C-alpha positions as a Markdown table, in Angstrom:
| # | Residue | x | y | z |
|---|---|---|---|---|
| 1 | Met | 0.0 | 0.0 | 0.0 |
| 2 | Thr | 1.5 | 3.3 | -1.0 |
| 3 | Leu | 1.5 | 6.4 | 1.1 |
| 4 | Asp | -0.7 | 8.1 | -1.5 |
| 5 | Lys | -3.5 | 5.7 | -0.7 |
| 6 | Trp | -3.0 | 6.4 | 3.0 |
| 7 | Ile | -3.2 | 10.1 | 2.5 |
| 8 | His | -6.3 | 9.9 | 0.2 |
| 9 | Phe | -8.2 | 7.1 | 1.9 |
| 10 | Lys | -11.5 | 9.0 | 1.6 |
| 11 | Ser | -11.9 | 7.4 | -1.8 |
| 12 | Ser | -10.4 | 4.0 | -0.9 |
| 13 | Ser | -12.3 | 0.8 | -0.8 |
| 14 | Val | -13.1 | -1.0 | 2.5 |
| 15 | Ser | -10.2 | -3.5 | 2.0 |
| 16 | Glu | -7.8 | -0.7 | 1.2 |
| 17 | Lys | -8.8 | 1.2 | 4.3 |
| 18 | Lys | -8.1 | -1.9 | 6.4 |
| 19 | Asp | -4.6 | -2.0 | 4.9 |
| 20 | Ile | -4.1 | 1.7 | 5.7 |
| 21 | Asp | -5.3 | 1.1 | 9.3 |
| 22 | Ser | -2.7 | -1.6 | 9.6 |
| 23 | Ile | 0.0 | 0.8 | 8.4 |
| 24 | Leu | -1.2 | 3.4 | 10.9 |
| 25 | Thr | -1.3 | 0.8 | 13.7 |
| 26 | Glu | 2.3 | -0.2 | 12.9 |
| 27 | Leu | 3.4 | 3.4 | 12.7 |
| 28 | Ser | 1.7 | 4.2 | 16.0 |
| 29 | Arg | 3.3 | 1.1 | 17.6 |
| 30 | Lys | 6.8 | 2.1 | 16.4 |
| 31 | Val | 6.7 | 5.7 | 17.5 |
| 32 | Ser | 4.0 | 6.2 | 20.2 |
| 33 | Gln | 6.5 | 5.6 | 23.0 |
| 34 | Lys | 9.5 | 6.9 | 21.1 |
| 35 | Val | 8.6 | 10.5 | 20.4 |
| 36 | Thr | 10.6 | 12.7 | 22.8 |
| 37 | Phe | 14.4 | 13.4 | 22.9 |
| 38 | Val | 14.8 | 11.4 | 26.1 |
| 39 | Asn | 15.0 | 8.3 | 23.9 |
| 40 | Asn | 18.2 | 9.6 | 22.3 |
| 41 | Ala | 20.2 | 9.2 | 25.5 |
| 42 | Asn | 22.0 | 6.1 | 24.1 |
| 43 | Glu | 22.0 | 7.1 | 20.5 |
| 44 | Pro | 25.5 | 7.9 | 19.0 |
| 45 | Ile | 26.0 | 11.5 | 18.0 |
| 46 | His | 22.5 | 12.5 | 19.3 |
| 47 | Arg | 23.6 | 12.2 | 22.9 |
| 48 | Trp | 26.4 | 14.7 | 22.5 |
| 49 | Phe | 24.1 | 17.4 | 23.8 |
| 50 | Lys | 20.8 | 17.0 | 25.6 |
| 51 | Phe | 18.2 | 19.2 | 24.0 |
| 52 | Pro | 14.9 | 18.1 | 25.3 |
| 53 | Ala | 12.9 | 20.2 | 23.0 |
| 54 | Gly | 13.9 | 17.8 | 20.2 |
| 55 | Phe | 12.3 | 14.5 | 19.2 |
| 56 | Ser | 13.7 | 11.0 | 19.0 |
| 57 | Ala | 16.0 | 9.7 | 16.3 |
| 58 | Ser | 13.9 | 6.5 | 15.9 |
| 59 | Leu | 10.8 | 8.6 | 15.0 |
| 60 | Val | 12.9 | 10.2 | 12.2 |
| 61 | Arg | 14.2 | 6.8 | 11.0 |
| 62 | Asn | 10.8 | 5.2 | 11.0 |
| 63 | Ser | 9.3 | 8.1 | 9.1 |
| 64 | Ile | 12.0 | 8.2 | 6.5 |
| 65 | Asn | 11.5 | 4.5 | 5.9 |
| 66 | Ile | 7.7 | 4.8 | 5.7 |
| 67 | Phe | 7.8 | 7.7 | 3.3 |
| 68 | Arg | 10.4 | 5.9 | 1.2 |
| 69 | Ile | 13.0 | 8.7 | 1.2 |
| 70 | Thr | 16.2 | 7.7 | -0.6 |
| 71 | Ser | 19.7 | 9.0 | -1.3 |
| 72 | Lys | 18.3 | 10.8 | -4.4 |
| 73 | Asp | 16.2 | 13.0 | -2.2 |
| 74 | Thr | 16.8 | 16.1 | 0.0 |
| 75 | Ile | 15.2 | 16.5 | 3.4 |
| 76 | Leu | 14.5 | 19.9 | 5.1 |
| 77 | Asp | 13.9 | 20.6 | 8.8 |
| 78 | Pro | 12.9 | 24.2 | 9.2 |
| 79 | Phe | 13.2 | 23.9 | 13.0 |
| 80 | Thr | 16.3 | 21.8 | 13.1 |
| 81 | Gly | 17.1 | 22.3 | 16.8 |
| 82 | Ser | 20.2 | 20.3 | 17.7 |
| 83 | Gly | 20.1 | 18.4 | 14.4 |
| 84 | Thr | 18.2 | 15.2 | 15.0 |
| 85 | Val | 16.8 | 15.0 | 11.4 |
| 86 | Asn | 20.1 | 16.0 | 9.8 |
| 87 | Val | 22.2 | 13.5 | 11.8 |
| 88 | Glu | 19.8 | 10.7 | 10.8 |
| 89 | Ala | 19.7 | 11.8 | 7.2 |
| 90 | Lys | 23.5 | 11.9 | 7.1 |
| 91 | Arg | 23.7 | 8.4 | 8.5 |
| 92 | Leu | 21.3 | 7.1 | 5.8 |
| 93 | Gly | 23.1 | 8.8 | 3.0 |
| 94 | Ile | 20.4 | 11.4 | 2.4 |
| 95 | Thr | 21.2 | 15.1 | 1.7 |
| 96 | Ser | 19.6 | 17.4 | 4.3 |
| 97 | Val | 19.1 | 21.0 | 5.1 |
| 98 | Gly | 18.5 | 22.3 | 8.6 |
| 99 | Val | 17.4 | 25.8 | 9.5 |
| 100 | Glu | 17.6 | 27.0 | 13.1 |
| 101 | Ala | 17.1 | 30.6 | 14.4 |
| 102 | His | 18.8 | 30.0 | 17.8 |
| 103 | Pro | 22.5 | 30.7 | 17.1 |
| 104 | Leu | 23.8 | 28.4 | 19.8 |
| 105 | Val | 21.5 | 25.5 | 19.0 |
| 106 | Ala | 22.3 | 25.9 | 15.3 |
| 107 | Lys | 26.1 | 25.8 | 16.1 |
| 108 | Ile | 25.5 | 22.5 | 18.0 |
| 109 | Ala | 23.7 | 21.0 | 15.0 |
| 110 | Gln | 26.6 | 22.1 | 12.8 |
| 111 | Ile | 29.1 | 20.4 | 15.0 |
| 112 | Lys | 27.1 | 17.2 | 15.3 |
| 113 | Thr | 26.9 | 16.9 | 11.5 |
| 114 | Tyr | 30.6 | 17.5 | 10.8 |
| 115 | Trp | 32.1 | 14.0 | 10.5 |
| 116 | Glu | 35.0 | 14.7 | 8.2 |
| 117 | Phe | 37.6 | 13.8 | 10.7 |
| 118 | Glu | 40.1 | 11.0 | 10.3 |
| 119 | Pro | 39.5 | 9.0 | 13.5 |
| 120 | Lys | 43.1 | 8.2 | 14.4 |
| 121 | Glu | 44.2 | 11.8 | 13.8 |
| 122 | Leu | 41.3 | 13.1 | 15.9 |
| 123 | Tyr | 42.1 | 10.7 | 18.7 |
| 124 | Thr | 45.7 | 11.8 | 18.7 |
| 125 | His | 44.8 | 15.5 | 18.8 |
| 126 | Val | 42.1 | 15.4 | 21.4 |
| 127 | Thr | 44.0 | 13.1 | 23.8 |
| 128 | Ser | 47.1 | 15.3 | 23.5 |
| 129 | Ile | 45.0 | 18.4 | 24.3 |
| 130 | Ile | 43.2 | 16.7 | 27.2 |
| 131 | Asn | 46.5 | 15.7 | 28.7 |
| 132 | Asp | 48.0 | 19.2 | 28.3 |
| 133 | Ile | 44.9 | 20.8 | 29.9 |
| 134 | Glu | 45.1 | 18.4 | 32.8 |
| 135 | Arg | 48.8 | 19.1 | 33.4 |
| 136 | Lys | 48.2 | 22.8 | 33.3 |
| 137 | Leu | 45.2 | 22.5 | 35.7 |
| 138 | Asn | 47.4 | 20.6 | 38.2 |
| 139 | Ser | 50.3 | 23.1 | 38.0 |
| 140 | Lys | 48.5 | 26.4 | 38.1 |
| 141 | Arg | 46.7 | 28.3 | 40.8 |
| 142 | Ile | 43.5 | 28.2 | 38.8 |
| 143 | Leu | 41.2 | 29.8 | 41.4 |
| 144 | His | 43.6 | 32.7 | 41.9 |
| 145 | Asp | 44.1 | 33.2 | 38.2 |
| 146 | Tyr | 40.3 | 33.5 | 37.6 |
| 147 | Glu | 39.3 | 35.3 | 40.7 |
| 148 | Asp | 38.5 | 38.6 | 38.9 |
| 149 | Gln | 36.6 | 36.9 | 36.1 |
| 150 | Ile | 34.5 | 34.8 | 38.6 |
| 151 | Met | 33.6 | 37.9 | 40.5 |
| 152 | Lys | 32.2 | 39.5 | 37.3 |
| 153 | Ser | 30.3 | 36.3 | 36.2 |
| 154 | Pro | 26.6 | 36.3 | 35.8 |
| 155 | Lys | 24.9 | 35.5 | 39.2 |
| 156 | Leu | 23.4 | 32.4 | 37.8 |
| 157 | Leu | 26.8 | 30.8 | 37.3 |
| 158 | Leu | 27.9 | 31.8 | 40.8 |
| 159 | Lys | 24.8 | 30.1 | 42.2 |
| 160 | Val | 25.3 | 26.9 | 40.2 |
| 161 | Tyr | 29.1 | 26.3 | 40.5 |
| 162 | Pro | 31.5 | 26.6 | 43.4 |
| 163 | Pro | 34.4 | 29.0 | 42.5 |
| 164 | Glu | 36.9 | 26.2 | 42.0 |
| 165 | Thr | 34.6 | 24.4 | 39.6 |
| 166 | Leu | 33.9 | 27.6 | 37.7 |
| 167 | Ala | 37.6 | 28.4 | 37.4 |
| 168 | Arg | 38.3 | 25.0 | 36.0 |
| 169 | Leu | 35.5 | 25.3 | 33.5 |
| 170 | Tyr | 36.7 | 28.8 | 32.4 |
| 171 | Phe | 40.3 | 27.5 | 32.1 |
| 172 | Ile | 39.3 | 24.7 | 29.7 |
| 173 | Arg | 37.1 | 27.0 | 27.7 |
| 174 | Asp | 39.9 | 29.5 | 27.3 |
| 175 | Tyr | 42.4 | 26.9 | 26.5 |
| 176 | Ile | 40.2 | 25.5 | 23.7 |
| 177 | Thr | 39.3 | 28.9 | 22.4 |
| 178 | His | 42.7 | 30.5 | 22.3 |
| 179 | Thr | 45.0 | 27.5 | 21.5 |
| 180 | Asn | 46.1 | 27.2 | 17.9 |
| 181 | Ile | 44.2 | 24.1 | 16.8 |
| 182 | Asp | 41.9 | 23.2 | 13.8 |
| 183 | Asp | 38.6 | 25.0 | 14.0 |
| 184 | His | 36.6 | 21.7 | 13.7 |
| 185 | Ile | 38.6 | 20.1 | 16.6 |
| 186 | Arg | 38.0 | 23.3 | 18.6 |
| 187 | Asp | 34.2 | 23.1 | 18.0 |
| 188 | Phe | 34.3 | 19.4 | 18.9 |
| 189 | Leu | 36.0 | 20.1 | 22.2 |
| 190 | Leu | 33.8 | 23.1 | 23.0 |
| 191 | Leu | 30.7 | 20.9 | 22.5 |
| 192 | Ala | 32.1 | 18.3 | 24.8 |
| 193 | Leu | 32.6 | 21.1 | 27.4 |
| 194 | Leu | 29.0 | 22.4 | 27.0 |
| 195 | Gly | 27.8 | 18.8 | 27.3 |
| 196 | Ile | 29.2 | 18.5 | 30.8 |
| 197 | Leu | 28.0 | 21.8 | 32.2 |
| 198 | Arg | 25.0 | 20.2 | 33.9 |
| 199 | Glu | 27.0 | 17.2 | 35.1 |
| 200 | Val | 29.6 | 19.0 | 37.2 |
| 201 | Thr | 27.3 | 20.7 | 39.6 |
| 202 | Asp | 25.3 | 19.3 | 42.5 |
| 203 | Val | 22.3 | 21.5 | 42.1 |
| 204 | Asp | 19.2 | 20.9 | 40.0 |
| 205 | Val | 20.1 | 22.2 | 36.5 |
| 206 | Gly | 17.7 | 19.9 | 34.6 |
| 207 | Trp | 15.3 | 21.0 | 31.9 |
| 208 | Pro | 13.4 | 23.2 | 31.7 |
| 209 | Tyr | 14.2 | 25.0 | 35.0 |
| 210 | Ile | 17.5 | 25.7 | 36.8 |
| 211 | Leu | 17.0 | 25.5 | 40.6 |
| 212 | Pro | 20.2 | 26.5 | 42.4 |
| 213 | Lys | 18.7 | 26.0 | 45.8 |
| 214 | Lys | 17.8 | 22.4 | 45.1 |
| 215 | Lys | 20.5 | 19.8 | 45.6 |
| 216 | Lys | 20.1 | 16.9 | 43.2 |
| 217 | Arg | 23.3 | 14.9 | 42.6 |
| 218 | Ile | 26.9 | 14.4 | 43.5 |
| 219 | Ala | 28.9 | 16.5 | 41.0 |
| 220 | Lys | 31.5 | 14.9 | 38.8 |
| 221 | Pro | 35.0 | 16.3 | 38.9 |
| 222 | Val | 35.4 | 18.7 | 35.9 |
| 223 | Met | 38.4 | 17.0 | 34.3 |
| 224 | Glu | 37.0 | 13.5 | 34.7 |
| 225 | Ala | 33.7 | 14.5 | 33.1 |
| 226 | Phe | 35.4 | 16.4 | 30.3 |
| 227 | Arg | 37.7 | 13.5 | 29.4 |
| 228 | Glu | 34.8 | 11.0 | 29.5 |
| 229 | Arg | 32.7 | 13.2 | 27.2 |
| 230 | Val | 35.4 | 13.8 | 24.7 |
| 231 | Leu | 36.2 | 10.1 | 24.4 |
| 232 | Leu | 32.5 | 9.2 | 24.2 |
| 233 | Met | 32.1 | 11.6 | 21.3 |
| 234 | Tyr | 35.2 | 10.2 | 19.6 |
| 235 | His | 34.0 | 6.6 | 19.9 |
| 236 | Asp | 30.5 | 7.6 | 18.6 |
| 237 | Leu | 32.1 | 9.3 | 15.6 |
| 238 | Lys | 34.4 | 6.3 | 15.0 |
| 239 | Glu | 31.5 | 3.9 | 15.2 |
| 240 | Val | 29.3 | 5.9 | 12.9 |
| 241 | Lys | 32.1 | 6.4 | 10.3 |
| 242 | Glu | 32.7 | 2.6 | 10.3 |
| 243 | Gln | 29.0 | 2.0 | 9.7 |
| 244 | Val | 28.4 | 4.8 | 7.1 |
| 245 | Gln | 30.7 | 4.6 | 4.1 |
| 246 | Asn | 29.3 | 7.7 | 2.3 |
| 247 | Pro | 27.6 | 10.1 | 4.7 |
| 248 | Ala | 25.6 | 12.7 | 2.9 |
| 249 | Met | 25.9 | 16.4 | 3.1 |
| 250 | Ala | 24.1 | 18.2 | 5.9 |
| 251 | Glu | 23.8 | 22.0 | 5.6 |
| 252 | Ile | 22.8 | 23.9 | 8.7 |
| 253 | Tyr | 21.8 | 27.5 | 8.5 |
| 254 | Asn | 21.4 | 29.9 | 11.4 |
| 255 | Phe | 18.4 | 31.6 | 9.9 |
| 256 | Asp | 14.7 | 32.5 | 10.3 |
| 257 | Ser | 12.3 | 30.0 | 8.8 |
| 258 | Arg | 9.8 | 32.7 | 8.2 |
| 259 | Phe | 12.0 | 33.6 | 5.2 |
| 260 | Leu | 12.9 | 30.1 | 4.0 |
| 261 | Ala | 12.6 | 30.9 | 0.3 |
| 262 | Lys | 15.4 | 33.4 | 0.6 |
| 263 | Ile | 18.0 | 30.7 | 1.2 |
| 264 | Ile | 16.3 | 27.6 | -0.4 |
| 265 | Asn | 15.1 | 27.4 | -4.0 |
| 266 | Glu | 11.4 | 27.0 | -4.6 |
| 267 | Asn | 10.3 | 23.4 | -5.5 |
| 268 | Ser | 13.6 | 22.0 | -4.5 |
| 269 | Ile | 12.9 | 19.9 | -1.4 |
| 270 | Asp | 11.7 | 16.3 | -1.5 |
| 271 | Phe | 10.6 | 15.8 | 2.1 |
| 272 | Ile | 10.1 | 18.0 | 5.1 |
| 273 | Phe | 10.2 | 16.6 | 8.6 |
| 274 | Thr | 10.0 | 19.0 | 11.5 |
| 275 | Ser | 8.7 | 19.9 | 14.9 |
| 276 | Pro | 8.0 | 23.6 | 15.4 |
| 277 | Pro | 7.8 | 25.1 | 18.9 |
| 278 | Tyr | 4.6 | 24.0 | 20.8 |
| 279 | Leu | 2.2 | 26.6 | 22.1 |
| 280 | Asn | 3.1 | 25.8 | 25.7 |
| 281 | Asn | 5.0 | 29.0 | 26.9 |
| 282 | Tyr | 8.4 | 27.2 | 26.6 |
| 283 | Asp | 11.0 | 29.9 | 26.4 |
| 284 | Tyr | 13.7 | 28.3 | 24.1 |
| 285 | Ala | 16.1 | 31.2 | 24.6 |
| 286 | Asp | 15.9 | 31.1 | 28.4 |
| 287 | Arg | 16.4 | 27.3 | 28.5 |
| 288 | Thr | 20.0 | 27.7 | 27.2 |
| 289 | Arg | 20.8 | 30.5 | 29.6 |
| 290 | Leu | 23.4 | 28.5 | 31.4 |
| 291 | Glu | 25.3 | 27.7 | 28.2 |
| 292 | Leu | 25.0 | 31.2 | 26.8 |
| 293 | Tyr | 26.3 | 32.8 | 30.1 |
| 294 | Phe | 29.2 | 30.3 | 30.3 |
| 295 | Leu | 30.3 | 31.0 | 26.7 |
| 296 | Gly | 30.0 | 34.7 | 27.2 |
| 297 | Trp | 27.5 | 35.1 | 24.3 |
| 298 | Cys | 25.0 | 36.7 | 26.7 |
| 299 | Thr | 25.3 | 38.2 | 30.1 |
| 300 | Ser | 21.8 | 39.2 | 31.1 |
| 301 | Trp | 18.1 | 38.6 | 30.5 |
| 302 | Arg | 18.0 | 41.7 | 28.3 |
| 303 | Asp | 21.0 | 40.4 | 26.4 |
| 304 | Ile | 19.3 | 37.1 | 25.7 |
| 305 | Thr | 16.2 | 38.9 | 24.5 |
| 306 | Glu | 18.1 | 41.1 | 22.1 |
| 307 | Lys | 20.4 | 38.4 | 20.7 |
| 308 | Ile | 18.3 | 35.3 | 20.9 |
| 309 | Arg | 14.6 | 35.7 | 21.9 |
| 310 | Arg | 13.7 | 38.2 | 19.2 |
| 311 | Arg | 15.0 | 35.9 | 16.5 |
| 312 | Leu | 12.7 | 33.1 | 17.3 |
| 313 | Met | 9.1 | 32.5 | 16.3 |
| 314 | Ile | 6.6 | 33.5 | 19.1 |
| 315 | Ala | 5.8 | 30.6 | 21.4 |
| 316 | Ala | 6.2 | 32.1 | 24.9 |
| 317 | Thr | 4.7 | 35.1 | 26.8 |
| 318 | Thr | 8.3 | 36.4 | 27.3 |
| 319 | Gln | 8.4 | 37.2 | 23.6 |
| 320 | Val | 5.4 | 39.5 | 23.4 |
| 321 | Gln | 4.7 | 43.1 | 24.6 |
| 322 | Arg | 1.2 | 44.5 | 24.9 |
| 323 | Ser | 2.3 | 48.0 | 24.0 |
| 324 | Lys | 3.7 | 46.8 | 20.7 |
| 325 | Met | 0.9 | 44.4 | 19.7 |
| 326 | Arg | -2.3 | 46.3 | 20.4 |
| 327 | Asn | -3.1 | 46.8 | 16.7 |
| 328 | Ile | -1.9 | 43.5 | 15.4 |
| 329 | Lys | -4.5 | 41.1 | 13.8 |
| 330 | Leu | -4.4 | 37.5 | 12.6 |
| 331 | Ser | -2.6 | 37.0 | 9.3 |
| 332 | Gly | -4.4 | 36.8 | 6.0 |
| 333 | Leu | -2.7 | 33.4 | 5.5 |
| 334 | Ile | -5.1 | 31.9 | 8.1 |
| 335 | Pro | -8.5 | 30.7 | 6.7 |
| 336 | Pro | -11.6 | 32.5 | 7.8 |
| 337 | Glu | -13.0 | 29.7 | 9.9 |
| 338 | Val | -9.8 | 29.3 | 11.8 |
| 339 | Thr | -9.5 | 33.1 | 12.2 |
| 340 | Asp | -13.0 | 33.2 | 13.7 |
| 341 | Glu | -12.2 | 30.4 | 16.2 |
| 342 | Leu | -8.8 | 31.9 | 17.1 |
| 343 | Asn | -10.3 | 35.3 | 17.7 |
| 344 | Glu | -12.8 | 33.8 | 20.0 |
| 345 | Lys | -10.2 | 32.0 | 22.0 |
| 346 | Ile | -7.9 | 35.0 | 22.0 |
| 347 | Ser | -10.8 | 37.0 | 23.5 |
| 348 | Gln | -11.4 | 34.3 | 26.2 |
| 349 | Leu | -7.7 | 34.3 | 27.1 |
| 350 | Ala | -7.7 | 38.1 | 27.4 |
| 351 | Gln | -10.7 | 37.9 | 29.8 |
| 352 | Glu | -9.0 | 35.1 | 31.8 |
| 353 | Arg | -5.9 | 37.1 | 32.0 |
| 354 | Glu | -7.7 | 39.8 | 34.0 |
| 355 | Lys | -8.8 | 37.3 | 36.5 |
| 356 | Arg | -5.4 | 35.8 | 37.2 |
| 357 | Ser | -2.7 | 37.1 | 39.5 |
| 358 | Gly | 0.1 | 36.3 | 37.0 |
| 359 | Lys | -1.6 | 38.1 | 34.1 |
| 360 | Lys | 0.1 | 36.0 | 31.5 |
| 361 | Asp | -0.2 | 37.3 | 28.0 |
| 362 | Tyr | -1.4 | 34.1 | 26.6 |
| 363 | Asp | -3.8 | 35.9 | 24.2 |
| 364 | Leu | -0.9 | 37.7 | 22.5 |
| 365 | Met | 1.2 | 34.6 | 22.5 |
| 366 | Val | -1.5 | 32.7 | 20.6 |
| 367 | Leu | -1.9 | 35.6 | 18.2 |
| 368 | Gly | 1.8 | 35.9 | 17.5 |
| 369 | Tyr | 2.2 | 32.1 | 17.3 |
| 370 | Phe | -0.3 | 31.5 | 14.5 |
| 371 | Asn | 0.8 | 34.6 | 12.6 |
| 372 | Asp | 4.4 | 33.2 | 12.6 |
| 373 | Ile | 3.5 | 29.5 | 11.9 |
| 374 | Ser | 1.2 | 30.5 | 9.0 |
| 375 | Arg | 4.0 | 32.4 | 7.4 |
| 376 | Ile | 6.4 | 29.4 | 7.9 |
| 377 | Leu | 3.8 | 27.0 | 6.4 |
| 378 | Ser | 3.6 | 29.2 | 3.4 |
| 379 | Gln | 7.4 | 29.1 | 3.0 |
| 380 | Met | 7.4 | 25.4 | 3.4 |
| 381 | Tyr | 4.9 | 25.1 | 0.6 |
| 382 | Ala | 7.1 | 27.2 | -1.6 |
| 383 | Val | 10.2 | 25.2 | -1.2 |
| 384 | Leu | 8.6 | 21.7 | -1.3 |
| 385 | Lys | 8.4 | 19.9 | -4.7 |
| 386 | Pro | 4.9 | 19.2 | -6.1 |
| 387 | Lys | 3.3 | 16.0 | -4.9 |
| 388 | Lys | 5.8 | 15.7 | -2.1 |
| 389 | Tyr | 5.1 | 15.4 | 1.7 |
| 390 | Ala | 5.8 | 17.4 | 4.8 |
| 391 | Val | 5.5 | 15.9 | 8.3 |
| 392 | Ile | 5.0 | 18.2 | 11.3 |
| 393 | Ile | 5.2 | 16.9 | 14.9 |
| 394 | Val | 3.3 | 19.2 | 17.3 |
| 395 | Gly | 1.3 | 19.3 | 20.4 |
| 396 | Asp | -2.0 | 21.0 | 21.4 |
| 397 | Ser | -2.3 | 23.2 | 24.5 |
| 398 | Ala | -4.7 | 24.7 | 27.0 |
| 399 | Pro | -3.4 | 28.0 | 28.4 |
| 400 | Tyr | -5.6 | 29.2 | 31.3 |
| 401 | Gly | -7.8 | 26.2 | 30.4 |
| 402 | Val | -8.7 | 27.5 | 27.0 |
| 403 | Tyr | -8.1 | 24.6 | 24.6 |
| 404 | Ile | -6.1 | 25.3 | 21.4 |
| 405 | Pro | -6.1 | 22.4 | 18.9 |
| 406 | Thr | -2.8 | 23.5 | 17.4 |
| 407 | His | -2.5 | 20.4 | 15.2 |
| 408 | Glu | -5.9 | 21.0 | 13.6 |
| 409 | Tyr | -5.3 | 24.7 | 13.0 |
| 410 | Ile | -1.9 | 24.0 | 11.4 |
| 411 | Ala | -3.5 | 21.4 | 9.1 |
| 412 | Lys | -6.2 | 23.8 | 8.0 |
| 413 | Ile | -3.8 | 26.7 | 7.5 |
| 414 | Ser | -1.6 | 24.4 | 5.4 |
| 415 | Lys | -4.5 | 23.6 | 3.1 |
| 416 | Phe | -5.3 | 27.3 | 2.9 |
| 417 | Val | -1.8 | 28.3 | 1.8 |
| 418 | Gly | -1.8 | 25.7 | -0.9 |
| 419 | Phe | -1.2 | 22.1 | 0.3 |
| 420 | Ser | -3.6 | 19.7 | -1.4 |
| 421 | Asp | -4.4 | 17.4 | 1.5 |
| 422 | Tyr | -3.6 | 16.5 | 5.1 |
| 423 | Arg | -4.1 | 13.8 | 7.7 |
| 424 | Ile | -3.5 | 13.8 | 11.5 |
| 425 | Leu | -2.2 | 10.9 | 13.6 |
| 426 | Leu | -2.2 | 10.9 | 17.4 |
| 427 | Leu | 1.3 | 9.8 | 18.5 |
| 428 | Arg | 0.9 | 9.9 | 22.3 |
| 429 | Glu | -1.1 | 11.5 | 25.1 |
| 430 | Arg | 0.5 | 14.1 | 27.2 |
| 431 | Gly | -0.1 | 16.8 | 29.8 |
| 432 | Lys | -1.8 | 14.6 | 32.4 |
| 433 | Arg | 0.7 | 15.5 | 35.2 |
| 434 | Trp | -0.5 | 19.1 | 35.1 |
| 435 | Lys | -4.0 | 18.1 | 36.1 |
| 436 | Ala | -2.9 | 17.5 | 39.7 |
| 437 | Ile | -1.1 | 20.8 | 40.1 |
| 438 | Lys | -3.1 | 23.6 | 41.8 |
| 439 | Gly | -3.2 | 27.1 | 40.5 |
| 440 | Ile | -3.1 | 28.6 | 37.0 |
| 441 | Arg | -1.9 | 25.3 | 35.4 |
| 442 | Arg | -4.8 | 23.3 | 36.5 |
| 443 | His | -7.2 | 22.0 | 33.9 |
| 444 | Asn | -9.0 | 18.8 | 33.0 |
| 445 | Ile | -8.2 | 18.8 | 29.3 |
| 446 | Asp | -6.5 | 15.8 | 27.8 |
| 447 | Leu | -3.6 | 16.8 | 25.5 |
| 448 | Gly | -1.7 | 15.0 | 22.9 |
| 449 | Glu | 1.2 | 15.0 | 20.5 |
| 450 | Tyr | 0.4 | 14.6 | 16.8 |
| 451 | Met | 1.9 | 13.9 | 13.4 |
| 452 | Val | 0.4 | 16.2 | 10.8 |
| 453 | Val | 1.0 | 14.9 | 7.3 |
| 454 | Leu | 0.7 | 17.4 | 4.4 |
| 455 | Lys | 0.8 | 16.8 | 0.7 |
| 456 | Lys | 1.7 | 19.5 | -1.8 |
C-alpha cells in the first residue's frame, strides 16, 4: 500500500482502508513511545548534547522509511534544533538542510553533522589536548588566576558552581578557544565542554528549569567529566564512520524559517520533517541561559532577549509586549473559519488574564504564534516539490484552560496556503501530570502529541 492511498483514503475501498489502518497501527506502535528526545540518551551523536525540545531519532528513522525517502532526495527541517533530522539523514546517505534561528543550537547542530575527521588523527589531537589541559590545571593556581573573572560572572553561574569548579571550566574554555588548533577540533571540544556543564554541579540544572537551591546529585569532577565526554564523542564518531561509508551532506543554517525561500530554492525539497515550537509557553532562549552565560555570548536577560529571543518565532509570553501588539491582527494566511475560532479563543484568554494574578499574555502569545506559523507553512509550501510530503510533529495546548487544537489549525492553515491534502495521527497522550497541580496550570483537558502529514 502506497502512502498516496493512506493520505487519500477517503476514496479508498473497505479492503484498502483496512490496509491503511494496519499501516497506521504499525506506525503508532513504532513511534508512540519513542517521540521525545529522552529516547536519544543512548544514540551515538545524538547524545552529544541533551536538547529536550527535540524529538527521538527513531521517530525520524521510521518516518524516512515509511515515506520511502532515498539518497536521491533532499530533506529539510525548518526547526532543526540540535540536528536530529540532519544526523539521521546523514547516516542514511540522504542530503539534508537544517534551519535554526537560535544561534547556539544551530552551532550545536553544525558540530554534530561534521564527520569529516580521520579518526586516528582526531584521537591523537584530542587526547594530547586533554593531557595538556590536565597538566596545566594541576600546575596552576586556577582559582587565583580566575578570581576577577569569577567575581564578574553572571549571578546564575555563581549560584550553580563553586568558585573552584567555575575556574576549571573557564580555564578549559579559554584553552580550547585560544590555542592554535583546527577549527573543527575546537568546535568538537567546545561541544564536549558544553555537554558536561550540567554534570559538574550538585544543584538541579535539569530541563526546563534551573533551581540552584535544590541539591540533586553528586557533582562529577570537571576534568573527569570532560575526558569522558570527549572520548564518548570520539567513539561515537568512529562507530558511525565505520557503519556509514558515504555520509551525505548536511547544511545547517542559522536563519529565520519565516523567510525560507530566501535561502532555499522553490520546489527543490523532496521531504520536510520538522517539529515547530509547541504553544506551551516554553522559552527556548531562556532554556539555554546556562550555556549562553558560560560561553559569554550573553550576560543578562535583556542580552538574551536582544540576541536570541527576538530571532525566534513566538511561542512564549516572554516574547510579546502588549504595548507593541495592540493593533496586530491575525494573518491573512489563516483561513476565515480558523480566524474566527482563534479570535474567540484569544478573547477568552484576554478575559481570563484579567482574573489571574500572574496576568500571563497568553492571548498575545496565541496571536503571534499563529501569525508566525502560518507564514512558515507558506514558506514550506514554496520550497517543497509538487506532490511531495511534509510531516509536522506538534502538540496541542490549553493555556488558562482554553483549549487550542494547534495540530488541527496547522493542518487547516496548510490547506489554505496551498497544500492539497492532510491527515493527522495521534502519537501519544501528554499533559496529564499538570491536572494534579493547583493554580493557573490546573485544567482537565487531555492533551496529545500529533503527526500532521501534508501533501503538496
